[in-house]
mmCIF file of C-alpha atoms and ligand atoms in Angstrom:
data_model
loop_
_atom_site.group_PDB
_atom_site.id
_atom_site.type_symbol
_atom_site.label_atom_id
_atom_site.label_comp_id
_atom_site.label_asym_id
_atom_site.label_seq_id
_atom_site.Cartn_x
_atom_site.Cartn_y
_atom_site.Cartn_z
ATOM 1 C CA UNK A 1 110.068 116.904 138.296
ATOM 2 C CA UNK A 2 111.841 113.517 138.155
ATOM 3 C CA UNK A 3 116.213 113.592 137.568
ATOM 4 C CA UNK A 4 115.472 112.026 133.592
ATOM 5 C CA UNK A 5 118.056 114.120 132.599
ATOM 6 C CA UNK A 6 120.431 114.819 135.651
ATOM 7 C CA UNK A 7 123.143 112.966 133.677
ATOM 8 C CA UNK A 8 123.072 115.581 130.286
ATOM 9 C CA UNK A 9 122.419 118.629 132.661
ATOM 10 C CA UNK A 10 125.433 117.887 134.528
ATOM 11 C CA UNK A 11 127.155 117.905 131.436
ATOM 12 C CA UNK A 12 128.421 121.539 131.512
ATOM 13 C CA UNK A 13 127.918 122.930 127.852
ATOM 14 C CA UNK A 14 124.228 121.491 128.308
ATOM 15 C CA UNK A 15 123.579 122.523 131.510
ATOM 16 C CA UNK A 16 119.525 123.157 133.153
ATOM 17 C CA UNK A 17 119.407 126.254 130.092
ATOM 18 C CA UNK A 18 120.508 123.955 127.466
ATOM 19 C CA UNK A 19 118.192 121.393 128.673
ATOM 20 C CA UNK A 20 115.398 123.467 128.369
ATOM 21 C CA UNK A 21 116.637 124.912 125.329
ATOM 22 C CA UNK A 22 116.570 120.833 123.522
ATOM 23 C CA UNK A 23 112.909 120.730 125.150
ATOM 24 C CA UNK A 24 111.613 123.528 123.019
ATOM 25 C CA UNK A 25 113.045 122.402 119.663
ATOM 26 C CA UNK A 26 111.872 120.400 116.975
ATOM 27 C CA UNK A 27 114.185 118.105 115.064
ATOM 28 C CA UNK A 28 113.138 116.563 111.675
ATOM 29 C CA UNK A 29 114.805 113.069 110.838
ATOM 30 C CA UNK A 30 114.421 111.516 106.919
ATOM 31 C CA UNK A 31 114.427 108.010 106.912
ATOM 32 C CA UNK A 32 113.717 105.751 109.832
ATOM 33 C CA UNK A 33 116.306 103.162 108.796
ATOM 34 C CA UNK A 34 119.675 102.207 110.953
ATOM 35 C CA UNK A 35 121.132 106.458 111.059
ATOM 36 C CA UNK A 36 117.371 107.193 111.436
ATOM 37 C CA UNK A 37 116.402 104.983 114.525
ATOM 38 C CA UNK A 38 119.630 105.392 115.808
ATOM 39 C CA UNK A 39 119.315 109.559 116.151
ATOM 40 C CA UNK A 40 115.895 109.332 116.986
ATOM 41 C CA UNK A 41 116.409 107.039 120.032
ATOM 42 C CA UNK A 42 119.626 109.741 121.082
ATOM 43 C CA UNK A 43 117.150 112.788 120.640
ATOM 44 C CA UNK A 44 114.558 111.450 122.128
ATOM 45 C CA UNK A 45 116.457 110.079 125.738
ATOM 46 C CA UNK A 46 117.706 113.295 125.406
ATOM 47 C CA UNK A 47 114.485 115.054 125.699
ATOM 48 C CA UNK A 48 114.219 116.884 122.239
ATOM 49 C CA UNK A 49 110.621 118.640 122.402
ATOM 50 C CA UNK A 50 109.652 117.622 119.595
ATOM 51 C CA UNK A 51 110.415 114.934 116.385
ATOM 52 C CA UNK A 52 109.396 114.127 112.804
ATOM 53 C CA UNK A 53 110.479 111.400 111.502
ATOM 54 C CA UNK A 54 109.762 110.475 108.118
ATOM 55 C CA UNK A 55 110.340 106.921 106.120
ATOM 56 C CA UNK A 56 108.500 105.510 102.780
ATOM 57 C CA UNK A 57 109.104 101.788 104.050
ATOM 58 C CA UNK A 58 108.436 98.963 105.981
ATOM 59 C CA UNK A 59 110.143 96.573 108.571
ATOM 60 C CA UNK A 60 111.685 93.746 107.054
ATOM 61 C CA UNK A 61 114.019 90.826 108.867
ATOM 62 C CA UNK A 62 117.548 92.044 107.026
ATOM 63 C CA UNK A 63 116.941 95.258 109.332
ATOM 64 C CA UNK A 64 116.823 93.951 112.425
ATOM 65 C CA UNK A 65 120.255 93.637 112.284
ATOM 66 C CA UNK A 66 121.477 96.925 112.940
ATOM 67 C CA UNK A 67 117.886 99.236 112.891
ATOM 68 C CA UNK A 68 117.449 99.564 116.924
ATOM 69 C CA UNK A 69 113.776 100.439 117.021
ATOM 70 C CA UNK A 70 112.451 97.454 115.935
ATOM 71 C CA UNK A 71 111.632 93.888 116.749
ATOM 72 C CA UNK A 72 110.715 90.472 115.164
ATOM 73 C CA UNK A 73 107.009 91.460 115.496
ATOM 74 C CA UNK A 74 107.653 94.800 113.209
ATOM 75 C CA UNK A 75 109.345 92.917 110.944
ATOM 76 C CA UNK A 76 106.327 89.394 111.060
ATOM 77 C CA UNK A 77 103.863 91.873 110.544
ATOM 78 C CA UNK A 78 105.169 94.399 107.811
ATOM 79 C CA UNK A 79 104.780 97.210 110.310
ATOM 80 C CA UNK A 80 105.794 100.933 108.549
ATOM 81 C CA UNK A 81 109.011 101.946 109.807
ATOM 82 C CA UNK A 82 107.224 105.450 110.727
ATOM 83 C CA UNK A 83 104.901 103.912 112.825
ATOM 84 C CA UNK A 84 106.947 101.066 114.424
ATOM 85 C CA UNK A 85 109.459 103.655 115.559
ATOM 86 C CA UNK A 86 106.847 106.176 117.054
ATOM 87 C CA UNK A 87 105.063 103.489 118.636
ATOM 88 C CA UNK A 88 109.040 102.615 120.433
ATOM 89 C CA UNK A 89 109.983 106.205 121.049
ATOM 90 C CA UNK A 90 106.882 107.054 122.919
ATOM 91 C CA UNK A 91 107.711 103.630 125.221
ATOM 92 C CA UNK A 92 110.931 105.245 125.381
ATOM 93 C CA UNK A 93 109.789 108.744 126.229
ATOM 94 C CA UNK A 94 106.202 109.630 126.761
ATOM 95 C CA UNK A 95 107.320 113.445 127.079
ATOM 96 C CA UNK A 96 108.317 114.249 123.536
ATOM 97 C CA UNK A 97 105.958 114.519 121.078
ATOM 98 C CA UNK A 98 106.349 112.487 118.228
ATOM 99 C CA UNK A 99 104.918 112.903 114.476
ATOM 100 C CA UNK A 100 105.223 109.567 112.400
ATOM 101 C CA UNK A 101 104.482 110.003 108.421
ATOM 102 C CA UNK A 102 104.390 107.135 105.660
ATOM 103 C CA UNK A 103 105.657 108.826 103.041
ATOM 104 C CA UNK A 104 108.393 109.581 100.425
ATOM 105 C CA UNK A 105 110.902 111.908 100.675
ATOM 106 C CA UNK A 106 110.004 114.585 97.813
ATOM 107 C CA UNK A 107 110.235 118.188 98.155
ATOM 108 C CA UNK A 108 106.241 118.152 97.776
ATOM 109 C CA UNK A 109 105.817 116.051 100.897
ATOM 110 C CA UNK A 110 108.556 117.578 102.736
ATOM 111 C CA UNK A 111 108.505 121.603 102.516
ATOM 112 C CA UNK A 112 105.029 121.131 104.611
ATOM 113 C CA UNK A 113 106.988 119.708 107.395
ATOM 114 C CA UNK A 114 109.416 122.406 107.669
ATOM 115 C CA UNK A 115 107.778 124.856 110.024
ATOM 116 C CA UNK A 116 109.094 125.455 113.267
ATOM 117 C CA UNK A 117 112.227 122.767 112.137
ATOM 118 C CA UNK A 118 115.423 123.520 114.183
ATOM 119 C CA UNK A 119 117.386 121.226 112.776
ATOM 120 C CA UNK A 120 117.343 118.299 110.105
ATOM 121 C CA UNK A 121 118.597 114.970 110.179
ATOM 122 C CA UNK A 122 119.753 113.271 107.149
ATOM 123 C CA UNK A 123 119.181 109.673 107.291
ATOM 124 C CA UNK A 124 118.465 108.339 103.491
ATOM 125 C CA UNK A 125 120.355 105.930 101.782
ATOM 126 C CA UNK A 126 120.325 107.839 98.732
ATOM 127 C CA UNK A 127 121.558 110.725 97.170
ATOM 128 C CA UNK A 128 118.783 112.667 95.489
ATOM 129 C CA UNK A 129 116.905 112.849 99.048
ATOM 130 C CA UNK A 130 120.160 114.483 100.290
ATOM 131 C CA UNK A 131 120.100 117.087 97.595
ATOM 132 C CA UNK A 132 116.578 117.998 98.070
ATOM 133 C CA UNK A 133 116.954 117.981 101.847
ATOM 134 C CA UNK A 134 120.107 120.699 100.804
ATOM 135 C CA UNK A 135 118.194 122.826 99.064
ATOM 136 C CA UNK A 136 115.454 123.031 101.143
ATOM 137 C CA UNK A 137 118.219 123.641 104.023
ATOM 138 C CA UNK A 138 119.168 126.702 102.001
ATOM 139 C CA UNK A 139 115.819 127.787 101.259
ATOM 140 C CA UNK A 140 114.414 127.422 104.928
ATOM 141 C CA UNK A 141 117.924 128.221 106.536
ATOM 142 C CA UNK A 142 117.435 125.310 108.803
ATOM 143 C CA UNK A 143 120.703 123.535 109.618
ATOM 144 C CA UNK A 144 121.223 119.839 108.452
ATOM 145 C CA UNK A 145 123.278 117.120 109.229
ATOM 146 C CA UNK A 146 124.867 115.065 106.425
ATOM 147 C CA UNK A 147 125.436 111.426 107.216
ATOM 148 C CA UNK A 148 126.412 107.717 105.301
ATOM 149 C CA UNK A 149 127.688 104.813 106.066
ATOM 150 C CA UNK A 150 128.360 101.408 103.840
ATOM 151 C CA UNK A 151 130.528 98.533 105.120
ATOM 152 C CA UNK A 152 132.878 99.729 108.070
ATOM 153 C CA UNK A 153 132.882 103.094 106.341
ATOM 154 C CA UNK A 154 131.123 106.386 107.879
ATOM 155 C CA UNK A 155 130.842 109.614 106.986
ATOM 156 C CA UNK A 156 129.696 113.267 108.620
ATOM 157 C CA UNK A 157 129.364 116.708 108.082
ATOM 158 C CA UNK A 158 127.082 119.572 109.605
ATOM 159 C CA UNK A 159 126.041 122.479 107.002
ATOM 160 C CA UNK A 160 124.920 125.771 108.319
ATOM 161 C CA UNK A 161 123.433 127.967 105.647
ATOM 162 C CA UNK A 162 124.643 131.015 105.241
ATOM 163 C CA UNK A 163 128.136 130.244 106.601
ATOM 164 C CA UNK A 164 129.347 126.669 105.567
ATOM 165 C CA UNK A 165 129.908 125.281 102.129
ATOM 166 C CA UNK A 166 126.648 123.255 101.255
ATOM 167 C CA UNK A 167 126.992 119.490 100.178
ATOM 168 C CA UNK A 168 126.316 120.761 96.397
ATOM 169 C CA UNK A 169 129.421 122.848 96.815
ATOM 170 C CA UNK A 170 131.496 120.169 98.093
ATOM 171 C CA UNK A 171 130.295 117.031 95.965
ATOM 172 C CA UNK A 172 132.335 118.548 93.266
ATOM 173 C CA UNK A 173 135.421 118.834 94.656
ATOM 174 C CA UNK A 174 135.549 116.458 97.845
ATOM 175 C CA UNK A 175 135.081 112.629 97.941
ATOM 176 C CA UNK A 176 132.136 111.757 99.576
ATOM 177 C CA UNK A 177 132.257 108.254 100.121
ATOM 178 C CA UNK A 178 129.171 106.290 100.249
ATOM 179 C CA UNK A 179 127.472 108.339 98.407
ATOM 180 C CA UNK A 180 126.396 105.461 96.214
ATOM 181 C CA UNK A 181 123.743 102.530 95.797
ATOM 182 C CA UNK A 182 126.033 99.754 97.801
ATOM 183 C CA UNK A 183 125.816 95.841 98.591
ATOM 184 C CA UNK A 184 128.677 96.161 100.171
ATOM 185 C CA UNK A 185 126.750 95.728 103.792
ATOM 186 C CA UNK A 186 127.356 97.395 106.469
ATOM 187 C CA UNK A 187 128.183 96.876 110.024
ATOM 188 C CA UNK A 188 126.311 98.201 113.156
ATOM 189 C CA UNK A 189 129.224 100.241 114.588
ATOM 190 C CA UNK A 190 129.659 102.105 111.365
ATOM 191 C CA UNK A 191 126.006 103.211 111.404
ATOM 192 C CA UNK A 192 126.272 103.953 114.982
ATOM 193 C CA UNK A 193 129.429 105.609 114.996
ATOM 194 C CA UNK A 194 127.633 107.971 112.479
ATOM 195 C CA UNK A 195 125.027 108.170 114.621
ATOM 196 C CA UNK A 196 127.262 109.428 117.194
ATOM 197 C CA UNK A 197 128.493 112.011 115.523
ATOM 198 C CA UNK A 198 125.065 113.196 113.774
ATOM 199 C CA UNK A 199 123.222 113.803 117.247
ATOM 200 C CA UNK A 200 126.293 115.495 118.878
ATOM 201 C CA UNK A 201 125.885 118.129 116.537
ATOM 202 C CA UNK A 202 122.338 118.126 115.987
ATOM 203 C CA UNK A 203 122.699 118.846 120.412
ATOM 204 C CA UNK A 204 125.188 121.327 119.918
ATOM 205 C CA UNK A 205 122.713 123.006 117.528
ATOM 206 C CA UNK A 206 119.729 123.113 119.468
ATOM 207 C CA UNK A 207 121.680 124.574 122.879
ATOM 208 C CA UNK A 208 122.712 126.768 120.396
ATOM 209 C CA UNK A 209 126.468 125.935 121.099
ATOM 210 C CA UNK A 210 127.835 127.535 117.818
ATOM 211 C CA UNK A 211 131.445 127.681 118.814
ATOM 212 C CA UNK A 212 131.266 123.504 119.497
ATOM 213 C CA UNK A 213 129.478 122.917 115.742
ATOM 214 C CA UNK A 214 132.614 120.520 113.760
ATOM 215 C CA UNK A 215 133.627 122.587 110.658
ATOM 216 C CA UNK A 216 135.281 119.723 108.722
ATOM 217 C CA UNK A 217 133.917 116.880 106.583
ATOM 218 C CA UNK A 218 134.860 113.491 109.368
ATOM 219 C CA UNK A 219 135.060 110.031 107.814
ATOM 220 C CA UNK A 220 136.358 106.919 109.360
ATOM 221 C CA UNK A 221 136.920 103.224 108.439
ATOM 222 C CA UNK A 222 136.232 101.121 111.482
ATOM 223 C CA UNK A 223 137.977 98.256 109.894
ATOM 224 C CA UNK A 224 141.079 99.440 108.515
ATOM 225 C CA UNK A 225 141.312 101.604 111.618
ATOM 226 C CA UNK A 226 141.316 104.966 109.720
ATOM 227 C CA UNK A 227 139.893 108.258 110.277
ATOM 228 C CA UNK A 228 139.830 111.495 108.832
ATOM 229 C CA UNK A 229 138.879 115.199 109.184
ATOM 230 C CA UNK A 230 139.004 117.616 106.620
ATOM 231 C CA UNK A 231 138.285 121.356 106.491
ATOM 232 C CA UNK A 232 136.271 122.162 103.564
ATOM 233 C CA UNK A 233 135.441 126.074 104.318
ATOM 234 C CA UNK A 234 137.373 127.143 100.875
ATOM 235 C CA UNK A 235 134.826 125.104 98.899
ATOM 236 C CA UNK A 236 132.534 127.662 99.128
ATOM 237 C CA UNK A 237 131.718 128.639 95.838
ATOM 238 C CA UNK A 238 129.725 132.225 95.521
ATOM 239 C CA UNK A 239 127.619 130.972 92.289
ATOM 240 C CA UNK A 240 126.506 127.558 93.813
ATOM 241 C CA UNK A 241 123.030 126.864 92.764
ATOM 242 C CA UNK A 242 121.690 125.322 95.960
ATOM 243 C CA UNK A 243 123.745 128.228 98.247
ATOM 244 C CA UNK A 244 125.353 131.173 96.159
ATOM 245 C CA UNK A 245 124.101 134.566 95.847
ATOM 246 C CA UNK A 246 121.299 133.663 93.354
ATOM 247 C CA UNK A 247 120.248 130.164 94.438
ATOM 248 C CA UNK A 248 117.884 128.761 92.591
ATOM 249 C CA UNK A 249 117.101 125.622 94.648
ATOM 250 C CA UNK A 250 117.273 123.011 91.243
ATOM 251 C CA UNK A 251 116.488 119.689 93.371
ATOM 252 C CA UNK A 252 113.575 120.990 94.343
ATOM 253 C CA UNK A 253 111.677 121.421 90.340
ATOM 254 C CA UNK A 254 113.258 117.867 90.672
ATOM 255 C CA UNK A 255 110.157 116.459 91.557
ATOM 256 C CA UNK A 256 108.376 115.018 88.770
ATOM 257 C CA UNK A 257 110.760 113.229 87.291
ATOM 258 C CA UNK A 258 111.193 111.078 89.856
ATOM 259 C CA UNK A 259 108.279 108.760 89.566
ATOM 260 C CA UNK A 260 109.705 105.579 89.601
ATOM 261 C CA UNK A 261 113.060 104.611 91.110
ATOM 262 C CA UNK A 262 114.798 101.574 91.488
ATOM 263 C CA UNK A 263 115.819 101.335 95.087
ATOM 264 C CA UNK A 264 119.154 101.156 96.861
ATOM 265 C CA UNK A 265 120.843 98.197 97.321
ATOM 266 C CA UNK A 266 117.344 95.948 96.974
ATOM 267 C CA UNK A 267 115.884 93.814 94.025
ATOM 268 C CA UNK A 268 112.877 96.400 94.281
ATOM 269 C CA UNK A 269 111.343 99.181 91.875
ATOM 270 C CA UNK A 270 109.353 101.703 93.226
ATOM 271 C CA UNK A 271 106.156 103.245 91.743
ATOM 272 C CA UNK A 272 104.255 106.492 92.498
ATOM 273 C CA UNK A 273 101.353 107.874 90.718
ATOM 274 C CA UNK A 274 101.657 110.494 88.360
ATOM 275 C CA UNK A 275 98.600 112.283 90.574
ATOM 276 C CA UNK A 276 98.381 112.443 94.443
ATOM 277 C CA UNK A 277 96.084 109.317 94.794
ATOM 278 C CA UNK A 278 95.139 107.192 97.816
ATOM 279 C CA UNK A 279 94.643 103.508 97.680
ATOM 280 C CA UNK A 280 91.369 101.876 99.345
ATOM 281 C CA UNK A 281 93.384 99.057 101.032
ATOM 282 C CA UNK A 282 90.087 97.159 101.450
ATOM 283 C CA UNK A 283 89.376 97.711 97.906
ATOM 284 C CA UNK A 284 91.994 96.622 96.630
ATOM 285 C CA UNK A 285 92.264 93.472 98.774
ATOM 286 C CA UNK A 286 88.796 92.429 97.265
ATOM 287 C CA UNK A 287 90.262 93.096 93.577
ATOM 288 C CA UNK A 288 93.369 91.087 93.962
ATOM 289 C CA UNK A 289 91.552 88.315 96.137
ATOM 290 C CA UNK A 290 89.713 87.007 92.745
ATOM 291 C CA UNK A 291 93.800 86.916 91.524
ATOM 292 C CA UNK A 292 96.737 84.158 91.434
ATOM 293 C CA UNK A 293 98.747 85.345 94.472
ATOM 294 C CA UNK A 294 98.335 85.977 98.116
ATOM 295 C CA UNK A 295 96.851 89.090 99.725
ATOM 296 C CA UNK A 296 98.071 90.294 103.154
ATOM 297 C CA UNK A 297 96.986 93.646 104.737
ATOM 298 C CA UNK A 298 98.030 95.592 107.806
ATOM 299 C CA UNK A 299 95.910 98.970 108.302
ATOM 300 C CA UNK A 300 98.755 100.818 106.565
ATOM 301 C CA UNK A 301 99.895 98.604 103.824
ATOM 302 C CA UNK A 302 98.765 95.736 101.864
ATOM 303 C CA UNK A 303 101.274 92.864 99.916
ATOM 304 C CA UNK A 304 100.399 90.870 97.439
ATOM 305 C CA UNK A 305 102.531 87.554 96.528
ATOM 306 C CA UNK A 306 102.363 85.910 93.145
ATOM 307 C CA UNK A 307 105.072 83.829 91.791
ATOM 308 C CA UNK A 308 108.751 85.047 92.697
ATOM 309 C CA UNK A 309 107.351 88.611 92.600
ATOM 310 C CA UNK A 310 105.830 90.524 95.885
ATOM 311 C CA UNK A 311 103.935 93.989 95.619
ATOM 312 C CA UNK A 312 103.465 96.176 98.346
ATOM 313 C CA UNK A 313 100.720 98.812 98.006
ATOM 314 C CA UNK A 314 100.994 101.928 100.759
ATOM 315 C CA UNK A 315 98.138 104.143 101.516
ATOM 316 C CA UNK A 316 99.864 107.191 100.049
ATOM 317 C CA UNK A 317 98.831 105.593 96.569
ATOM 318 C CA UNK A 318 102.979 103.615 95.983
ATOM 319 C CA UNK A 319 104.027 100.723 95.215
ATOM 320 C CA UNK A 320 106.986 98.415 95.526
ATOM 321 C CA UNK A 321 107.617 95.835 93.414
ATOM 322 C CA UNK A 322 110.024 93.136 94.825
ATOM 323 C CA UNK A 323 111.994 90.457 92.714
ATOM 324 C CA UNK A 324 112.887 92.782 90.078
ATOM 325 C CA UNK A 325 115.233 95.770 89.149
ATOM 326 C CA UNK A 326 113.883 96.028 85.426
ATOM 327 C CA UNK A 327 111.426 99.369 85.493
ATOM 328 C CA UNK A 328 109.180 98.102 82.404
ATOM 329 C CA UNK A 329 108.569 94.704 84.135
ATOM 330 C CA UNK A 330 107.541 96.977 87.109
ATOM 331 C CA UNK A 331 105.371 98.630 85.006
ATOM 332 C CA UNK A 332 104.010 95.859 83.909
ATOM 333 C CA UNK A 333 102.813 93.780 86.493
ATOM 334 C CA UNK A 334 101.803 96.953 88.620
ATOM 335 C CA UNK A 335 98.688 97.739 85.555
ATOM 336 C CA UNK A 336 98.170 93.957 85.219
ATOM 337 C CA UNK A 337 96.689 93.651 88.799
ATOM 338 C CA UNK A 338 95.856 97.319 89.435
ATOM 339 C CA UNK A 339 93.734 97.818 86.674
HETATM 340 ZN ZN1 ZN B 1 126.582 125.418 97.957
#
């Protein structure tokens, strides 16, 4: 035994059976961008037993500036977020296991994941993740943490199903601000200050700590020197879809329509096959050689440059198309060079 975590057991609502209780649990975290790597790095110091953590993209320079995993060489070489933050946690902490997947966040890729989940960590940029990731809260009663941030602006609240309202039941009657696509910015306090307050809970949850779980919706401007906590238990609503009585999960037929999306915040469509296919990244390097453009390939991705526009083929069979927010011109380019 070596004192890792002498400081947190001293801690008296953690204490040697709380620590023990974190090293059994398995936390799931969507999206490895700034809330992602920030909770990730907490959970991990802190000796979590074990984390998922899920993102669909890869480093670029613009995240350096606030996504703590990762360095200049993640972002030179077009590493997957995933993968560059697994290969940093396990520097980090060689005793939790760690499970790094390239993927999308869609209730097909993520119900798999969900065995043996203590708790989920919301850390999307985007607000139809955060409804799936509800409903399959409900569905799996696993406990999530809600989290945003855009600007100097944060915002936090923990749902536990079968007792708090769920965020479907609030997003009708409570502002949730940055809920929205943003190019606002955003500073690195506000994301960590979310951050903060997403892995308290998420510890809290896994010592099992009930009494210590925050009831009320917290936001805060770190600018404008504001903060806020409101209770939202009389939100509740009996015949919610996601949480009533007879829930019927909708976000989670969702699915199929969602097969191309223009993405938050970025001059950048994304596009995912209508059937589960895998690209051959050496393949397809060999097809778009013989094109106008330039072909770059790491073993998990592959980016092709022509003109102003940049595509980005994963293994998981998507595509992103930078240098354009119009869906047909997406479209377009994506069959001229894919066949
Ligand atoms: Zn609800």
């Amino acid at each position: 035994m070596n004192d890792r975590y002498s400081r947190q057991t001293l801690f008296q609502p953690i204490g040697e059976k709380g620590q023990e209780k974190i090293s059994s649990k398995h936390v799931l975290i969507i999206g490895a961008g700034a809330l992602g790597t920030g909770a990730a790095e907490n959970l991990v110091r802190a000796g979590v037993g074990k984390l998922t953590i899920i993102d669909r993209d890869y480093v670029e320079w613009s995240n350096l500036q606030r996504q703590q995993l990762y360095t200049e060489k993640d972002a030179e070489t077009r590493l997957p977020k995933a993968v560059a933050a697994r290969q940093r946690l396990e520097q980090v902490n060689s005793e939790v296991i760690i499970d790094a997947k390239v993927i999308d966040a869609t209730p097909l890729e993520l119900e798999p994941l969900l065995d043996g989940v203590d708790v989920i960590i919301d850390a999307t940029d985007n607000f139809d993740i955060r409804m799936i990731i509800n409903d399959l809260s409900q569905k799996h009663q696993i406990p999530w943490v809600y989290g945003a941030c855009v600007g100097s602006y944060g915002i936090s609240y923990t749902i536990l199903p079968g007792d708090t309202p769920c965020l479907h039941c609030l997003m009708e009657q409570v502002p949730l601000g940055g809920l929205t696509c943003d190019t606002a910015g955003i500073i690195s306090p506000a994301v960590q200050m979310v951050t903060a307050h997403q892995t308290a809970e998420a510890m809290k949850l896994l010592v099992e700590d009930w009494g210590a779980v925050r009831k009320k919706l917290v936001s805060f401007d770190l600018w404008t020197n504001q903060h806020s906590a409101i209770g939202v238990s009389s939100v509740k609503k009996d015949d919610c879809p996601s949480c009533g009585r007879e829930a019927s999960y909708p976000f989670l037929s969702y699915d199929q329509q969602m097969k191309t999306a223009v993405l938050c915040g970025r001059d950048s469509v994304q596009i995912r096959p209508a059937s589960k296919q895998e690209w051959n990244l050496t393949v397809l390097a060999e097809t778009l050689a013989g094109q106008d453009g330039r072909v770059e390939k790491n073993p998990y991705l592959l980016s092709f440059t022509t003109g102003d526009k940049r595509m980005v083929f994963f293994k998981d069979g998507r595509a992103l198309i930078h240098g354009t927010q119009d869906v047909a011109e997406a479209k377009t380019l994506y069959h001229r060079y894919t066949g």
